[in-house]
Short mmCIF file of C-alpha atoms in Angstrom, two decimals:
data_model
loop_
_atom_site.label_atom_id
_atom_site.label_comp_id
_atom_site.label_asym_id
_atom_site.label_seq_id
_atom_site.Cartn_x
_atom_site.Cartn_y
_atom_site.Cartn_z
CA UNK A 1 71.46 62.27 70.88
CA UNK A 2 75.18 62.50 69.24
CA UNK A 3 75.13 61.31 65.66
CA UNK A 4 77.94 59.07 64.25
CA UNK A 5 78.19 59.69 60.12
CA UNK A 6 79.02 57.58 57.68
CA UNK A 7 81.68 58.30 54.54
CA UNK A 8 80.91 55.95 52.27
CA UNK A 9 79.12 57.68 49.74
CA UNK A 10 79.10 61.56 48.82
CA UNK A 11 82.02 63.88 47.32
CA UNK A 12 85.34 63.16 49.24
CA UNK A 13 86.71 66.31 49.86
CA UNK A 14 84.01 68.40 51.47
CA UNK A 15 83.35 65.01 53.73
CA UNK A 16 87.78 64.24 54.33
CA UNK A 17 87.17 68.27 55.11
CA UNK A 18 85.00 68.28 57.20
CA UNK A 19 85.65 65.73 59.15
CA UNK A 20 89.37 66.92 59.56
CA UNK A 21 88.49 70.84 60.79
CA UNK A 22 87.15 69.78 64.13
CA UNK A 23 90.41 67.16 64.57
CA UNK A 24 92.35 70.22 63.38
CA UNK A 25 90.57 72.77 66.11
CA UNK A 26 91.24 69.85 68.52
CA UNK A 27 95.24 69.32 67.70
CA UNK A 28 95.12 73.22 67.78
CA UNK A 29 93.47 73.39 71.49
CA UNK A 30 96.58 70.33 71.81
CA UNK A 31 98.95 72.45 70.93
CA UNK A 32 97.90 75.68 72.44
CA UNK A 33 98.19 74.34 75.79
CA UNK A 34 101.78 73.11 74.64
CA UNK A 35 102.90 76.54 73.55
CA UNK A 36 101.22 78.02 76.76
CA UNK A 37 102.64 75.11 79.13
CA UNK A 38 106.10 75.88 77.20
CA UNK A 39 105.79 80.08 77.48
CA UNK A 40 104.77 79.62 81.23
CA UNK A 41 107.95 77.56 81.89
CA UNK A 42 110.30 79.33 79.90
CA UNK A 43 109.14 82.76 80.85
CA UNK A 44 108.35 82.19 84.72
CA UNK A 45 111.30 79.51 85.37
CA UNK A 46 113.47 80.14 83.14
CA UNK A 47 115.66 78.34 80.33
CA UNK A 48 116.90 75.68 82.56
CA UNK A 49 113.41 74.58 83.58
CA UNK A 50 112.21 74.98 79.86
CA UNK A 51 115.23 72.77 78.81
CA UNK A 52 114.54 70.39 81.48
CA UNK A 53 110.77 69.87 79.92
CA UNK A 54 112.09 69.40 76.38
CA UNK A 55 115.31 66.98 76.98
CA UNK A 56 112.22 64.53 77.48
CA UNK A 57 110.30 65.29 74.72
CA UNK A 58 110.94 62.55 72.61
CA UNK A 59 110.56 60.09 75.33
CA UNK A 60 107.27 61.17 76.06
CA UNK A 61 106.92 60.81 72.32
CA UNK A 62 108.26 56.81 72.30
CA UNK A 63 105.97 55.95 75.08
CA UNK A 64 102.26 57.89 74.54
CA UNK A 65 103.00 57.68 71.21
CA UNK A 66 103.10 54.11 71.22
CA UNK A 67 99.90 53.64 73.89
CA UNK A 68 98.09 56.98 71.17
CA UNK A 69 99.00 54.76 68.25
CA UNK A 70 97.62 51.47 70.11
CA UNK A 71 94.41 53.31 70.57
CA UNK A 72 94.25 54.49 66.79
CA UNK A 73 94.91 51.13 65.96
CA UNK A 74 91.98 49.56 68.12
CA UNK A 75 89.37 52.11 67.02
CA UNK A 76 90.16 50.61 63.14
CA UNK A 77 87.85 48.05 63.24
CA UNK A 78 85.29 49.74 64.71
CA UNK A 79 85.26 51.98 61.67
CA UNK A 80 85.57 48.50 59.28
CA UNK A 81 82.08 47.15 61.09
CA UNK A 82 80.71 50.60 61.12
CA UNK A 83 81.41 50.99 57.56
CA UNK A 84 79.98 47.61 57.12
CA UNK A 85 77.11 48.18 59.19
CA UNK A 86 77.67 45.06 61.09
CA UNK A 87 76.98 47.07 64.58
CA UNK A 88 77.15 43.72 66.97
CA UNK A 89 80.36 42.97 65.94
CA UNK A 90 81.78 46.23 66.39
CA UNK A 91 80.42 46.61 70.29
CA UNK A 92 81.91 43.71 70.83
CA UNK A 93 85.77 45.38 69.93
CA UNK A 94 84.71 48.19 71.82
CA UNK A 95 84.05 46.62 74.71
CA UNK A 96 87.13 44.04 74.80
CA UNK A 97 89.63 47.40 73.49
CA UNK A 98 88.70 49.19 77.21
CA UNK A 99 89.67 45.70 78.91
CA UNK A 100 93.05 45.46 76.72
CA UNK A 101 93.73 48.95 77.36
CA UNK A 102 92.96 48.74 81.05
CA UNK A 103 96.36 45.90 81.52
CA UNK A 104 98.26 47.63 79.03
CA UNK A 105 98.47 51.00 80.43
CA UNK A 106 98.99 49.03 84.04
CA UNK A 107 102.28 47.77 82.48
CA UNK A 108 103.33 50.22 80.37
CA UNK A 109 102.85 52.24 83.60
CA UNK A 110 104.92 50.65 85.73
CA UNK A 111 107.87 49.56 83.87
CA UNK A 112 108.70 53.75 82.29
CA UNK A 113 108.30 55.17 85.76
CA UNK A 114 111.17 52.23 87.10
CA UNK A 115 113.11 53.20 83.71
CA UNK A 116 112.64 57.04 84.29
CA UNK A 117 116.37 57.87 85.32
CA UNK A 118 117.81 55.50 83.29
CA UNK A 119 116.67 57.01 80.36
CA UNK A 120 117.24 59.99 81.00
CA UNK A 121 120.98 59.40 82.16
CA UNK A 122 121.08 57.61 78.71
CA UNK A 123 119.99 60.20 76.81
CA UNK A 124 122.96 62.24 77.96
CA UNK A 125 120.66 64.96 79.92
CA UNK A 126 122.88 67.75 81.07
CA UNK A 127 123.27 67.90 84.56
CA UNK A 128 122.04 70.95 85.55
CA UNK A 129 118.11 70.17 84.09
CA UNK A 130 118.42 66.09 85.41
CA UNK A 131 116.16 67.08 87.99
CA UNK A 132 113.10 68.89 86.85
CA UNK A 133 113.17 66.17 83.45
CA UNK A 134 113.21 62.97 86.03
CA UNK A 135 110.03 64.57 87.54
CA UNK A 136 108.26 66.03 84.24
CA UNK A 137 108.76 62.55 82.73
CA UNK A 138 107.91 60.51 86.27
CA UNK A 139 104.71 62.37 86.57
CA UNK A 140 104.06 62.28 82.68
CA UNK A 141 104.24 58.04 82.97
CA UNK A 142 102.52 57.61 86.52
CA UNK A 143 99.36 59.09 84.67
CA UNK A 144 99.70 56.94 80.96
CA UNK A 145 96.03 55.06 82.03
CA UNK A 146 94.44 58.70 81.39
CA UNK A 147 96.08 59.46 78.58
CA UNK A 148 95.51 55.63 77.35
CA UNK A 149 91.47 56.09 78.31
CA UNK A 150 91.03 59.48 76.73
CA UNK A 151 93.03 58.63 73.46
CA UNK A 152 90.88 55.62 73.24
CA UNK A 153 87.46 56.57 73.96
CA UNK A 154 88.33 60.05 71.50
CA UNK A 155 89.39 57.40 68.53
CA UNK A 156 86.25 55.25 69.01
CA UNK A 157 83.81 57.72 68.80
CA UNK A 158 85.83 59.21 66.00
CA UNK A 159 85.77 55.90 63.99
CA UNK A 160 82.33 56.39 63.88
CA UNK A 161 82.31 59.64 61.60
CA UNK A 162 81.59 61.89 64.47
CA UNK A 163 84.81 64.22 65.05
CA UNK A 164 83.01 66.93 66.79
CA UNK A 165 82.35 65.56 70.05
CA UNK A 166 86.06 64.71 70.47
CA UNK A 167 86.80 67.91 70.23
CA UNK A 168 84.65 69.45 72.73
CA UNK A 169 86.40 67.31 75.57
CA UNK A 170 89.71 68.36 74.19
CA UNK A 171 88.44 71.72 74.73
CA UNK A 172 87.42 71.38 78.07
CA UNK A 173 90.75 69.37 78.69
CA UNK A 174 92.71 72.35 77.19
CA UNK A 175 91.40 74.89 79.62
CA UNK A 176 91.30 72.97 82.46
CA UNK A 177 94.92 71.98 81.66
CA UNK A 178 96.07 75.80 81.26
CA UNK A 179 94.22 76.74 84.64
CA UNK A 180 95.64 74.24 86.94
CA UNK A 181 98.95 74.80 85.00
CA UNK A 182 99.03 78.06 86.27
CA UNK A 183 97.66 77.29 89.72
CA UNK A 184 100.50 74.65 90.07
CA UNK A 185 103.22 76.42 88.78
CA UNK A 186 102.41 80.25 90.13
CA UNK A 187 100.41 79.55 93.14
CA UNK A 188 101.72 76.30 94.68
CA UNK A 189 104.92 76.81 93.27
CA UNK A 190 105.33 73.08 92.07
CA UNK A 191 107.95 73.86 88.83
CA UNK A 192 108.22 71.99 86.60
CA UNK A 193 106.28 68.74 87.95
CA UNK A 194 103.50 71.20 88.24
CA UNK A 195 103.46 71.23 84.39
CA UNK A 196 103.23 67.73 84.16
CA UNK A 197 100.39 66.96 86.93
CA UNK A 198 98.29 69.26 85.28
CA UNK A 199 98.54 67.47 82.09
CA UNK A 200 97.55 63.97 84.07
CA UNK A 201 94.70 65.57 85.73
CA UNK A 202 93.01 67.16 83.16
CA UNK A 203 93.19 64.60 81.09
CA UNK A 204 91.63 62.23 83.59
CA UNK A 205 88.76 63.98 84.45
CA UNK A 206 87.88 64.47 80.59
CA UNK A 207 88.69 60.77 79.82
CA UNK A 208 85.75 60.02 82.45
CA UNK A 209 83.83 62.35 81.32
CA UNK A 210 84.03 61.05 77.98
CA UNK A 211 82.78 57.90 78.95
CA UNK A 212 79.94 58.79 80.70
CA UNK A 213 79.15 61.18 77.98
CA UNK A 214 79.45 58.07 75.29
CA UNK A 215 77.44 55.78 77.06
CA UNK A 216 74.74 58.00 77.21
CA UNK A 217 74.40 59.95 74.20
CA UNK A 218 75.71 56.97 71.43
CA UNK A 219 73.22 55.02 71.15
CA UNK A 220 74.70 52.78 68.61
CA UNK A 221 77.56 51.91 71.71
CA UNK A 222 75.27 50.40 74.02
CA UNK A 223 76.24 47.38 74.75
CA UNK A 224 74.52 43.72 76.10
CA UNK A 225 75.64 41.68 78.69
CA UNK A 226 76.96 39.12 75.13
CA UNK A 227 78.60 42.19 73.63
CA UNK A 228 80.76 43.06 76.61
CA UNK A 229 81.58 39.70 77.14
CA UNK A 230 86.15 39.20 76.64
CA UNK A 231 86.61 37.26 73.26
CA UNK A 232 90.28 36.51 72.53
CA UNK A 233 89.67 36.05 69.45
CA UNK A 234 88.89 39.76 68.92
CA UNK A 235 91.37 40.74 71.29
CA UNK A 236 93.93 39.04 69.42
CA UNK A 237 92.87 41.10 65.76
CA UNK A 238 92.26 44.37 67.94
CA UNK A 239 96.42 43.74 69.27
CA UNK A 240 97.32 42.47 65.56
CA UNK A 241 96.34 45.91 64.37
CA UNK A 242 96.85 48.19 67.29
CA UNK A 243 100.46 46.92 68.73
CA UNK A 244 101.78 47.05 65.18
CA UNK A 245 100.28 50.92 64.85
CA UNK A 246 101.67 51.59 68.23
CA UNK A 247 104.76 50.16 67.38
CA UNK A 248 105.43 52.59 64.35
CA UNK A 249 104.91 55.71 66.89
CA UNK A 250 107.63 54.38 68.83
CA UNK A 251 110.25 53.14 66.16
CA UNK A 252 110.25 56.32 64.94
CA UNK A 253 110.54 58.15 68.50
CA UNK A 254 113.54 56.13 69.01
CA UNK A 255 115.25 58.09 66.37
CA UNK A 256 113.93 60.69 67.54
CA UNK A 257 115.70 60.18 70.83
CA UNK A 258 118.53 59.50 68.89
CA UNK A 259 118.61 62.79 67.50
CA UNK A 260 117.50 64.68 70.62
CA UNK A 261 120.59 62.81 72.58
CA UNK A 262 123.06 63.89 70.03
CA UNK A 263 121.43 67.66 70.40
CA UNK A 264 121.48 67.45 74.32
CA UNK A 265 125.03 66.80 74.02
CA UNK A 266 125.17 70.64 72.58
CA UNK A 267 124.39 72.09 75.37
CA UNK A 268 121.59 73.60 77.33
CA UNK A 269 121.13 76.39 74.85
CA UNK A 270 120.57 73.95 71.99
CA UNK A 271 118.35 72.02 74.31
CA UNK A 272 116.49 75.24 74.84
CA UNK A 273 116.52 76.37 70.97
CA UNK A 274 115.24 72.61 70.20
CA UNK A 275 112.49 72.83 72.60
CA UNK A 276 111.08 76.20 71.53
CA UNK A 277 111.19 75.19 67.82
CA UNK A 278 109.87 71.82 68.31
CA UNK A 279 106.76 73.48 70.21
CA UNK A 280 106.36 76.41 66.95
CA UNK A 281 106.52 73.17 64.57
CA UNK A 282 104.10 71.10 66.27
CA UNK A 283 101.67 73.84 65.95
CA UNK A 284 101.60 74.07 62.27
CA UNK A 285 102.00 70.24 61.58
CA UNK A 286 98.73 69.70 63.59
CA UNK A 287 96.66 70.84 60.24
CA UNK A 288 98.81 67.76 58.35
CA UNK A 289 98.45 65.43 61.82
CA UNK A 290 94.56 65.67 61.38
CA UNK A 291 94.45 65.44 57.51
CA UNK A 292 95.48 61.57 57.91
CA UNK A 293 93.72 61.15 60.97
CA UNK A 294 90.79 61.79 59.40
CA UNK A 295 91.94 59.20 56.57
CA UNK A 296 92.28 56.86 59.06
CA UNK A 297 88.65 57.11 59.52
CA UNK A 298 87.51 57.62 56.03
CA UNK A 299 89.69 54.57 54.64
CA UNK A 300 88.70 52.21 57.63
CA UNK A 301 84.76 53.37 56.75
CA UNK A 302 85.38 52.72 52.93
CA UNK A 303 87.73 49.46 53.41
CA UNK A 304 84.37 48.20 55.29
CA UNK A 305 81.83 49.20 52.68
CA UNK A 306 84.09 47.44 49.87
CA UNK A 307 84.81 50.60 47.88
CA UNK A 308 88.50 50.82 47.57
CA UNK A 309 87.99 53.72 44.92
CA UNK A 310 86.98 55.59 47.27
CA UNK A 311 89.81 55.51 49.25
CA UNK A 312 92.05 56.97 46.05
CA UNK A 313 89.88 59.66 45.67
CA UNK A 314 89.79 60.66 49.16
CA UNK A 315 93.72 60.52 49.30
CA UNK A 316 93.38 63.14 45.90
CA UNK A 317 91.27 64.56 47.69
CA UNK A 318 93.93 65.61 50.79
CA UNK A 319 96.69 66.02 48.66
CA UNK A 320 95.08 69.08 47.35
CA UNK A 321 94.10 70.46 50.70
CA UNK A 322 97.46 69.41 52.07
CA UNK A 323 99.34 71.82 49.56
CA UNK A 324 96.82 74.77 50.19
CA UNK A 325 97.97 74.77 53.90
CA UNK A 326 101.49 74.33 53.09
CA UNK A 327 102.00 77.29 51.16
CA UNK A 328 99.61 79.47 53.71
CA UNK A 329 102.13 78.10 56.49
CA UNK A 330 105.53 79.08 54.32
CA UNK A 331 104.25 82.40 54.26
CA UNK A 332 103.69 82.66 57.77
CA UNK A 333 106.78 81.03 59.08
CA UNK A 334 109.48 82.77 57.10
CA UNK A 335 108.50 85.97 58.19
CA UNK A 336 107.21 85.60 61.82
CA UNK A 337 109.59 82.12 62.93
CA UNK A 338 111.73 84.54 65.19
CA UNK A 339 108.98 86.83 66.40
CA UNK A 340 106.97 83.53 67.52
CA UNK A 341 110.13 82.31 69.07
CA UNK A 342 109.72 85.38 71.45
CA UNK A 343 106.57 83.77 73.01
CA UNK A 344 109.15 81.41 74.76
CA UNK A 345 112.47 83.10 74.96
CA UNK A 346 113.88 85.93 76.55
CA UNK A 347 114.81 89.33 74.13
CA UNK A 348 118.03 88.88 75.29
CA UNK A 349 118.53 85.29 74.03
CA UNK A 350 119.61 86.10 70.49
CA UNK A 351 121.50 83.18 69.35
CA UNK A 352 118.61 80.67 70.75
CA UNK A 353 116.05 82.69 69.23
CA UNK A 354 118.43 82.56 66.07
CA UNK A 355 118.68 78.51 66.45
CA UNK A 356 114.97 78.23 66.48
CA UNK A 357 113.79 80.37 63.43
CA UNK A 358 116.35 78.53 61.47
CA UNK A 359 115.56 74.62 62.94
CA UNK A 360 111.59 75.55 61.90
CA UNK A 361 112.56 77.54 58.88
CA UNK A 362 114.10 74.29 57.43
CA UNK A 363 111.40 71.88 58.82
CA UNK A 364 108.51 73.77 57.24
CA UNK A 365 110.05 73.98 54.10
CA UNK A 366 110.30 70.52 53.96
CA UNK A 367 106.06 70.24 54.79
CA UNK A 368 105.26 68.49 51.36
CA UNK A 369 106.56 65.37 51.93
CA UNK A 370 105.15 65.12 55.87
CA UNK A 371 101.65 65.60 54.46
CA UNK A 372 102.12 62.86 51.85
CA UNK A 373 103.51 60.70 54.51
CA UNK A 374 100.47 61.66 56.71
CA UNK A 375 97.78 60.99 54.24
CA UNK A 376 99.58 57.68 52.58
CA UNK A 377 100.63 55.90 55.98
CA UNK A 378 96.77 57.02 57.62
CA UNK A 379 94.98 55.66 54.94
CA UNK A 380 96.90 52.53 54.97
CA UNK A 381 96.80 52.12 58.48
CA UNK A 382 92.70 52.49 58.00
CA UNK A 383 92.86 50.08 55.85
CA UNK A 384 93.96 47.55 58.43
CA UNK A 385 97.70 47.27 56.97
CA UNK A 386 99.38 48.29 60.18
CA UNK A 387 102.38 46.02 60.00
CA UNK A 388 102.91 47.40 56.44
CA UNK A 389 102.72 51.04 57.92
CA UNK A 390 104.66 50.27 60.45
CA UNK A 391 107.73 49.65 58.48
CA UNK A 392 107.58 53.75 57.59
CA UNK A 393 108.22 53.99 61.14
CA UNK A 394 111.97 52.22 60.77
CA UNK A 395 112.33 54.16 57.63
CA UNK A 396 112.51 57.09 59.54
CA UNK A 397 114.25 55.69 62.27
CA UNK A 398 117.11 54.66 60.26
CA UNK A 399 117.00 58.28 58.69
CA UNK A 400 117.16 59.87 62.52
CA UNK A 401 119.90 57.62 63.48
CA UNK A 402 122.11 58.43 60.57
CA UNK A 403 121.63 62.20 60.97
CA UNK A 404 122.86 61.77 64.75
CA UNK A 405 125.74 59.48 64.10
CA UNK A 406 126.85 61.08 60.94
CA UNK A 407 125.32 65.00 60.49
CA UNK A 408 125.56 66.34 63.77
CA UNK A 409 129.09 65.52 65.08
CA UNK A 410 129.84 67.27 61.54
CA UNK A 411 127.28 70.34 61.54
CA UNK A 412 126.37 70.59 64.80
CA UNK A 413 122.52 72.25 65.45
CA UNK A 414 122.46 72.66 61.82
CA UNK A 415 122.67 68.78 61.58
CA UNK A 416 119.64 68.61 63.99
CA UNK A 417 117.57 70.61 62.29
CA UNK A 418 117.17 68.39 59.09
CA UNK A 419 116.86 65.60 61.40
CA UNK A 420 113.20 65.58 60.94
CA UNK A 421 113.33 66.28 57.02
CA UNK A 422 115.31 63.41 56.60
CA UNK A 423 113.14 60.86 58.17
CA UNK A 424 109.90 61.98 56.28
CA UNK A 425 111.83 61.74 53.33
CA UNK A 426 112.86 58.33 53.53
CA UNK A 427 109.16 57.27 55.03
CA UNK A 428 107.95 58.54 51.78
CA UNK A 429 110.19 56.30 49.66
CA UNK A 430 108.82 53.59 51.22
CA UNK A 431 105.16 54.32 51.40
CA UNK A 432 104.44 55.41 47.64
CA UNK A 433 105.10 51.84 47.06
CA UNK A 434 103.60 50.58 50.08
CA UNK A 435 100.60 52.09 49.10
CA UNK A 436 100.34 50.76 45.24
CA UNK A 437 100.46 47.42 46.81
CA UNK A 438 97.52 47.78 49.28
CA UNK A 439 95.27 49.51 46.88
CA UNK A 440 96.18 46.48 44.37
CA UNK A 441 95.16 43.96 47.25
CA UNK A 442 92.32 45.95 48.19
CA UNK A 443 90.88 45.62 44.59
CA UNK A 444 91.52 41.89 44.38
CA UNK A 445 89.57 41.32 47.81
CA UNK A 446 86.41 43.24 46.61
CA UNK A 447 86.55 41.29 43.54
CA UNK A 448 86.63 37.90 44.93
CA UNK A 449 84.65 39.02 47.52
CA UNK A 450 81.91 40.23 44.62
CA UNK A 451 81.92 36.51 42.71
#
């Protein structure tokens, strides 16, 4: 029988820690299959084909980031009840999440896959990679409902302390992934759309998986015929909190696809250098990705028992493991960045493989204040503040958008490259506040909750 775990009592950081290092093997297994899925490309199609999967990066980003942060945001108040203990209450948003997320992933579906070229012709996609991006992003939105499914069944059972099982479907979703990657591309000789359907597939079959497994093995989940009945009024508080989360993920992709247009516009090589770099970053941020994830959890859980303390001294708490990692990963990445590169890129390539040590160079450098946003904007999130969070999201935005209007007609790649630094700074000027104000609020509920 799996075994959800409660964090409401016990020394934050060997719980916030252990919690995070099976969301952190996950990311990794996440990430793995990108670099692998990027070294396949790049090394057995070549640069245009690996350009042609990054020019949509950031549009993949906008739209599963929004349906990943939707399902983050649902699974919050199943942590609040579970924290709580009030276990009817939180089957019942369980059950009427998997109806909301069964017509929003319908929708979202259909509306990107009609929008595919047009974004793509708006983004200012070379010519030469327009084909292998329409059908790496086509493929990528025809199969949202299993990304949608997996994201949210993962979150739910996460919300209810137990990271570990999560991670074990990632796993088997990373190998499969990597297998049929290779069958696709190699053997049926599918390009770059073979990347992209062996995403969708693998990620279906563990999202059903997932449920089955769920329904099984949580006991705690089972549901009546009462609990799975559709309630809209807990559909509308499940939206309230989840579009709002969702929303953030995708006001801050669209500066991202500001920034990514305005680096397209350099040329394939930059597209190639971009890609490449983003894929080395994305790796190492996982560690910081996870940290607030698993604040999510542990501030939903403690928001729910009434113990706001407990929330500051689980964000301590991560703030010293956050700057551990950060100055392990410094040391790495300023003297391997251009060795790494060589997983994607052709010896040859020397000024790409130049453009990518520096663009991570200067992103990891700038770590500190991504792991403060991480842990800050998580734990507010879990607190059920999403449309406070949310505003982070157009803080960095704004940020992107200036660096692509203003910085990179000016610097060029060298413009792109603090893109990202930018943004995280000014989401950080905004949550340090944001956060004083929730904890203040969270104390004054307790209390006249308590008399």
């Amino acid at each position: 029988m799996a075994q959800s775990k409660e964090m409401t009592s016990g020394a934050s950081l060997p719980l916030i820690f252990n919690f995070t290092l099976p969301l952190l093997l996950g990311n990794l297994l996440q990430q793995t299959y990108s670099l692998v899925d990027a070294a396949i490309v790049g090394k057995f199609l070549g640069i245009n084909a690996l350009a042609a999967v990054g020019a949509s990066t950031s549009v993949v980003f906008l739209i599963l980031g929004f349906c990943n942060g939707c399902c983050g945001g649902f699974a919050i108040p199943v942590a609040q009840k579970f924290g709580a203990r009030d276990y009817v209450t939180m089957r019942r948003y369980v059950s009427v999440s998997l109806k909301i997320a069964g017509v929003m992933s319908v929708v979202i579906t259909v509306i990107t896959s009609l929008l595919c070229a047009f974004i793509l012709q708006s983004m200012q996609t070379p010519e030469n990679i327009f084909e292998g991006a329409y059908q790496y992003l086509l493929i990528t939105f025809i199969g949202i409902p299993c990304t949608f499914f997996y994201n949210l069944l993962s979150s739910i059972i996460r919300a209810l302390g137990d990271s570990k099982t999560p991670f074990w479907f990632l796993l088997l979703s990373t190998v499969l992934n990597i297998f049929l990657d290779l069958f696709c591309i190699l053997v049926l000789g599918w390009g770059v759309a073979g990347a992209s359907i062996a995403t969708v597939v693998s990620q279906g079959i563990s999202a059903v998986l997932c449920y089955i497994y769920m329904n099984r093995k949580f006991e705690i989940l089972r549901t009546t015929a009462s609990d799975r009945r559709y309630r809209p009024e807990l559909a509308k508080q499940l939206l309230s909190i989840g579009v709002p989360m969702g929303l953030q993920f995708s006001i801050t992709a669209i500066g991202s696809i500001m920034l990514q247009s305005a680096n397209n516009a350099l040329g394939t090589a930059c597209v190639a250098a971009f890609t490449a770099a983003m894929r080395i970053k994305m790796v190492f941020l996982c560690a910081l990705d996870s940290l607030g994830m698993a604040m999510a959890t542990y501030s939903g859980q403690n928001y729910g028992a009434g113990k706001p303390d407990r929330i500051w001294q689980g964000i301590k708490s991560a703030v010293v493991m956050m700057m551990v990692y950060i100055v392990a990963v410094n040391v790495i990445i300023w003297g391997w960045a251009d060795k790494i590169a060589l997983l994607f890129i052709d010896p040859s390539e020397t000024e790409i493989i130049k453009d990518t040590a520096l663009f991570v160079h200067i992103n990891v450098s700038f770590f500190p204040l991504l792991g403060l946003l991480s842990v800050l904007r998580y734990s507010i999130q879990g607190a059920g503040y999403t449309k406070l969070a949310m505003f982070s999201g157009v803080s960095e935005m704004v940020a992107r958008v200036l660096v692509s209007l203003i910085i990179v007609p000016m610097f060029g790649f060298l413009g792109v490259c603090f893109g990202d630094p930018m943004a995280w700074l000014f989401a950080c000027l905004f949550l340090v506040p944001a956060f004083s104000y929730v904890y203040r609020r969270l104390h004054l509920i307790v209390a006249k909750e308590r008399n």
